[in-house]
Amino acid sequence: VVEQVLAGDIDAYRYIVDRYQTGLLRYCYSIVLDEDVASDIAQQAFIGAYKNLASYKPKYAFSTWLYRIARNEAY
């Protein structure tokens, strides 16, 4: 899916959001303990991941990379 997005298929990113949204929201909430702030952080993490998708290294789990972005946003 990452390769599809990088090739210009922007709609393929929706699959990534759908797959990780619930877990990422829970993770963000566990950090900030506020649903609204957690939602904002998760959204910023998805935007940041999209903008920096070319720097993602497929030898690592995508979720680890995405959650790291979210953690950095939260802090």
Short mmCIF file of N, CA and C in Angstrom, two decimals:
data_model
loop_
_atom_site.label_atom_id
_atom_site.label_comp_id
_atom_site.label_asym_id
_atom_site.label_seq_id
_atom_site.Cartn_x
_atom_site.Cartn_y
_atom_site.Cartn_z
N VAL A 1 0.83 -1.19 0.00
CA VAL A 1 0.00 0.00 0.00
C VAL A 1 0.88 1.25 0.00
N VAL A 2 1.95 1.23 0.77
CA VAL A 2 2.86 2.38 0.81
C VAL A 2 3.39 2.68 -0.59
N GLU A 3 3.76 1.65 -1.31
CA GLU A 3 4.27 1.84 -2.66
C GLU A 3 3.21 2.43 -3.58
N GLN A 4 1.95 2.02 -3.38
CA GLN A 4 0.86 2.58 -4.19
C GLN A 4 0.71 4.08 -3.93
N VAL A 5 0.76 4.46 -2.68
CA VAL A 5 0.63 5.87 -2.33
C VAL A 5 1.80 6.66 -2.92
N LEU A 6 3.00 6.13 -2.77
CA LEU A 6 4.18 6.81 -3.31
C LEU A 6 4.13 6.92 -4.84
N ALA A 7 3.43 5.98 -5.47
CA ALA A 7 3.29 6.00 -6.93
C ALA A 7 2.20 6.97 -7.38
N GLY A 8 1.52 7.59 -6.42
CA GLY A 8 0.53 8.60 -6.78
C GLY A 8 -0.90 8.24 -6.48
N ASP A 9 -1.15 7.04 -5.97
CA ASP A 9 -2.52 6.63 -5.64
C ASP A 9 -2.87 7.13 -4.25
N ILE A 10 -3.30 8.38 -4.17
CA ILE A 10 -3.58 9.01 -2.89
C ILE A 10 -4.70 8.29 -2.14
N ASP A 11 -5.67 7.76 -2.87
CA ASP A 11 -6.79 7.06 -2.24
C ASP A 11 -6.35 5.81 -1.48
N ALA A 12 -5.22 5.25 -1.83
CA ALA A 12 -4.71 4.06 -1.13
C ALA A 12 -4.35 4.38 0.31
N TYR A 13 -4.08 5.64 0.61
CA TYR A 13 -3.74 6.03 1.97
C TYR A 13 -4.93 5.82 2.91
N ARG A 14 -6.13 5.85 2.35
CA ARG A 14 -7.35 5.62 3.15
C ARG A 14 -7.28 4.25 3.83
N TYR A 15 -6.72 3.26 3.12
CA TYR A 15 -6.58 1.92 3.69
C TYR A 15 -5.70 1.97 4.95
N ILE A 16 -4.63 2.72 4.89
CA ILE A 16 -3.73 2.86 6.04
C ILE A 16 -4.46 3.49 7.21
N VAL A 17 -5.18 4.57 6.95
CA VAL A 17 -5.92 5.25 8.01
C VAL A 17 -6.95 4.29 8.62
N ASP A 18 -7.71 3.62 7.77
CA ASP A 18 -8.73 2.68 8.27
C ASP A 18 -8.11 1.57 9.11
N ARG A 19 -6.98 1.08 8.69
CA ARG A 19 -6.35 -0.04 9.39
C ARG A 19 -5.80 0.35 10.77
N TYR A 20 -5.23 1.54 10.88
CA TYR A 20 -4.52 1.91 12.10
C TYR A 20 -5.25 2.92 12.99
N GLN A 21 -6.35 3.47 12.54
CA GLN A 21 -6.98 4.56 13.26
C GLN A 21 -7.39 4.21 14.69
N THR A 22 -8.08 3.11 14.88
CA THR A 22 -8.56 2.75 16.21
C THR A 22 -7.40 2.54 17.19
N GLY A 23 -6.44 1.76 16.78
CA GLY A 23 -5.29 1.50 17.65
C GLY A 23 -4.48 2.74 17.95
N LEU A 24 -4.32 3.59 16.94
CA LEU A 24 -3.55 4.82 17.13
C LEU A 24 -4.27 5.77 18.08
N LEU A 25 -5.58 5.85 17.94
CA LEU A 25 -6.36 6.69 18.87
C LEU A 25 -6.21 6.20 20.30
N ARG A 26 -6.28 4.91 20.50
CA ARG A 26 -6.11 4.34 21.85
C ARG A 26 -4.72 4.65 22.39
N TYR A 27 -3.73 4.50 21.54
CA TYR A 27 -2.35 4.77 21.96
C TYR A 27 -2.19 6.24 22.35
N CYS A 28 -2.70 7.14 21.52
CA CYS A 28 -2.60 8.57 21.82
C CYS A 28 -3.35 8.90 23.11
N TYR A 29 -4.51 8.30 23.29
CA TYR A 29 -5.27 8.54 24.52
C TYR A 29 -4.49 8.07 25.75
N SER A 30 -3.79 6.97 25.62
CA SER A 30 -3.01 6.46 26.76
C SER A 30 -1.89 7.42 27.16
N ILE A 31 -1.49 8.26 26.25
CA ILE A 31 -0.43 9.23 26.54
C ILE A 31 -1.00 10.51 27.16
N VAL A 32 -2.09 11.03 26.57
CA VAL A 32 -2.58 12.35 26.97
C VAL A 32 -3.83 12.32 27.84
N LEU A 33 -4.53 11.19 27.88
CA LEU A 33 -5.74 11.02 28.69
C LEU A 33 -6.82 12.07 28.41
N ASP A 34 -6.95 12.45 27.15
CA ASP A 34 -7.98 13.39 26.72
C ASP A 34 -8.38 12.99 25.30
N GLU A 35 -9.65 12.65 25.12
CA GLU A 35 -10.10 12.13 23.82
C GLU A 35 -9.92 13.14 22.68
N ASP A 36 -10.26 14.39 22.93
CA ASP A 36 -10.13 15.39 21.87
C ASP A 36 -8.68 15.62 21.48
N VAL A 37 -7.82 15.73 22.46
CA VAL A 37 -6.39 15.93 22.18
C VAL A 37 -5.81 14.69 21.50
N ALA A 38 -6.21 13.51 21.95
CA ALA A 38 -5.74 12.27 21.33
C ALA A 38 -6.15 12.20 19.86
N SER A 39 -7.38 12.62 19.57
CA SER A 39 -7.85 12.63 18.18
C SER A 39 -7.04 13.60 17.33
N ASP A 40 -6.73 14.77 17.87
CA ASP A 40 -5.91 15.74 17.15
C ASP A 40 -4.50 15.20 16.90
N ILE A 41 -3.93 14.55 17.90
CA ILE A 41 -2.59 13.99 17.76
C ILE A 41 -2.57 12.89 16.70
N ALA A 42 -3.57 12.02 16.73
CA ALA A 42 -3.65 10.95 15.74
C ALA A 42 -3.76 11.52 14.34
N GLN A 43 -4.59 12.55 14.18
CA GLN A 43 -4.75 13.17 12.87
C GLN A 43 -3.42 13.78 12.41
N GLN A 44 -2.73 14.47 13.30
CA GLN A 44 -1.43 15.04 12.94
C GLN A 44 -0.42 13.94 12.60
N ALA A 45 -0.49 12.83 13.30
CA ALA A 45 0.42 11.71 13.01
C ALA A 45 0.16 11.15 11.61
N PHE A 46 -1.11 11.00 11.24
CA PHE A 46 -1.43 10.51 9.89
C PHE A 46 -0.97 11.50 8.82
N ILE A 47 -1.13 12.77 9.09
CA ILE A 47 -0.67 13.79 8.14
C ILE A 47 0.86 13.76 8.04
N GLY A 48 1.51 13.68 9.18
CA GLY A 48 2.97 13.62 9.19
C GLY A 48 3.50 12.38 8.48
N ALA A 49 2.83 11.26 8.71
CA ALA A 49 3.25 10.02 8.05
C ALA A 49 3.08 10.15 6.54
N TYR A 50 1.98 10.74 6.12
CA TYR A 50 1.74 10.91 4.68
C TYR A 50 2.82 11.79 4.06
N LYS A 51 3.12 12.90 4.70
CA LYS A 51 4.11 13.83 4.16
C LYS A 51 5.51 13.22 4.11
N ASN A 52 5.79 12.30 5.03
CA ASN A 52 7.13 11.71 5.12
C ASN A 52 7.17 10.25 4.70
N LEU A 53 6.18 9.82 3.95
CA LEU A 53 6.07 8.41 3.58
C LEU A 53 7.30 7.90 2.83
N ALA A 54 7.94 8.75 2.08
CA ALA A 54 9.13 8.34 1.33
C ALA A 54 10.28 7.95 2.25
N SER A 55 10.26 8.43 3.50
CA SER A 55 11.35 8.09 4.43
C SER A 55 11.08 6.80 5.20
N TYR A 56 9.89 6.22 5.05
CA TYR A 56 9.57 4.96 5.72
C TYR A 56 10.42 3.84 5.14
N LYS A 57 10.99 3.03 6.02
CA LYS A 57 11.82 1.90 5.61
C LYS A 57 11.02 0.61 5.82
N PRO A 58 10.66 -0.07 4.74
CA PRO A 58 9.81 -1.26 4.82
C PRO A 58 10.35 -2.42 5.65
N LYS A 59 11.63 -2.39 6.00
CA LYS A 59 12.14 -3.49 6.82
C LYS A 59 11.61 -3.41 8.25
N TYR A 60 11.01 -2.27 8.62
CA TYR A 60 10.41 -2.10 9.94
C TYR A 60 8.88 -2.11 9.80
N ALA A 61 8.20 -2.44 10.87
CA ALA A 61 6.74 -2.44 10.85
C ALA A 61 6.22 -1.03 10.67
N PHE A 62 5.24 -0.87 9.80
CA PHE A 62 4.67 0.45 9.56
C PHE A 62 4.06 1.00 10.84
N SER A 63 3.41 0.13 11.60
CA SER A 63 2.76 0.59 12.84
C SER A 63 3.78 1.19 13.81
N THR A 64 4.94 0.61 13.91
CA THR A 64 5.98 1.14 14.80
C THR A 64 6.37 2.54 14.37
N TRP A 65 6.54 2.74 13.09
CA TRP A 65 6.91 4.04 12.55
C TRP A 65 5.81 5.06 12.81
N LEU A 66 4.57 4.68 12.54
CA LEU A 66 3.42 5.57 12.73
C LEU A 66 3.24 5.93 14.20
N TYR A 67 3.36 4.95 15.08
CA TYR A 67 3.19 5.21 16.52
C TYR A 67 4.31 6.10 17.05
N ARG A 68 5.48 5.98 16.49
CA ARG A 68 6.60 6.86 16.89
C ARG A 68 6.29 8.31 16.51
N ILE A 69 5.74 8.49 15.34
CA ILE A 69 5.33 9.83 14.90
C ILE A 69 4.29 10.38 15.87
N ALA A 70 3.31 9.56 16.23
CA ALA A 70 2.26 9.99 17.15
C ALA A 70 2.84 10.33 18.53
N ARG A 71 3.75 9.51 19.00
CA ARG A 71 4.37 9.78 20.29
C ARG A 71 5.11 11.12 20.27
N ASN A 72 5.84 11.37 19.20
CA ASN A 72 6.54 12.63 19.07
C ASN A 72 5.57 13.81 19.03
N GLU A 73 4.45 13.65 18.35
CA GLU A 73 3.43 14.68 18.31
C GLU A 73 2.88 14.94 19.70
N ALA A 74 2.65 13.87 20.46
CA ALA A 74 2.06 13.99 21.79
C ALA A 74 3.00 14.72 22.74
N TYR A 75 4.29 14.43 22.63
CA TYR A 75 5.25 15.06 23.54
C TYR A 75 5.59 16.45 23.07
#
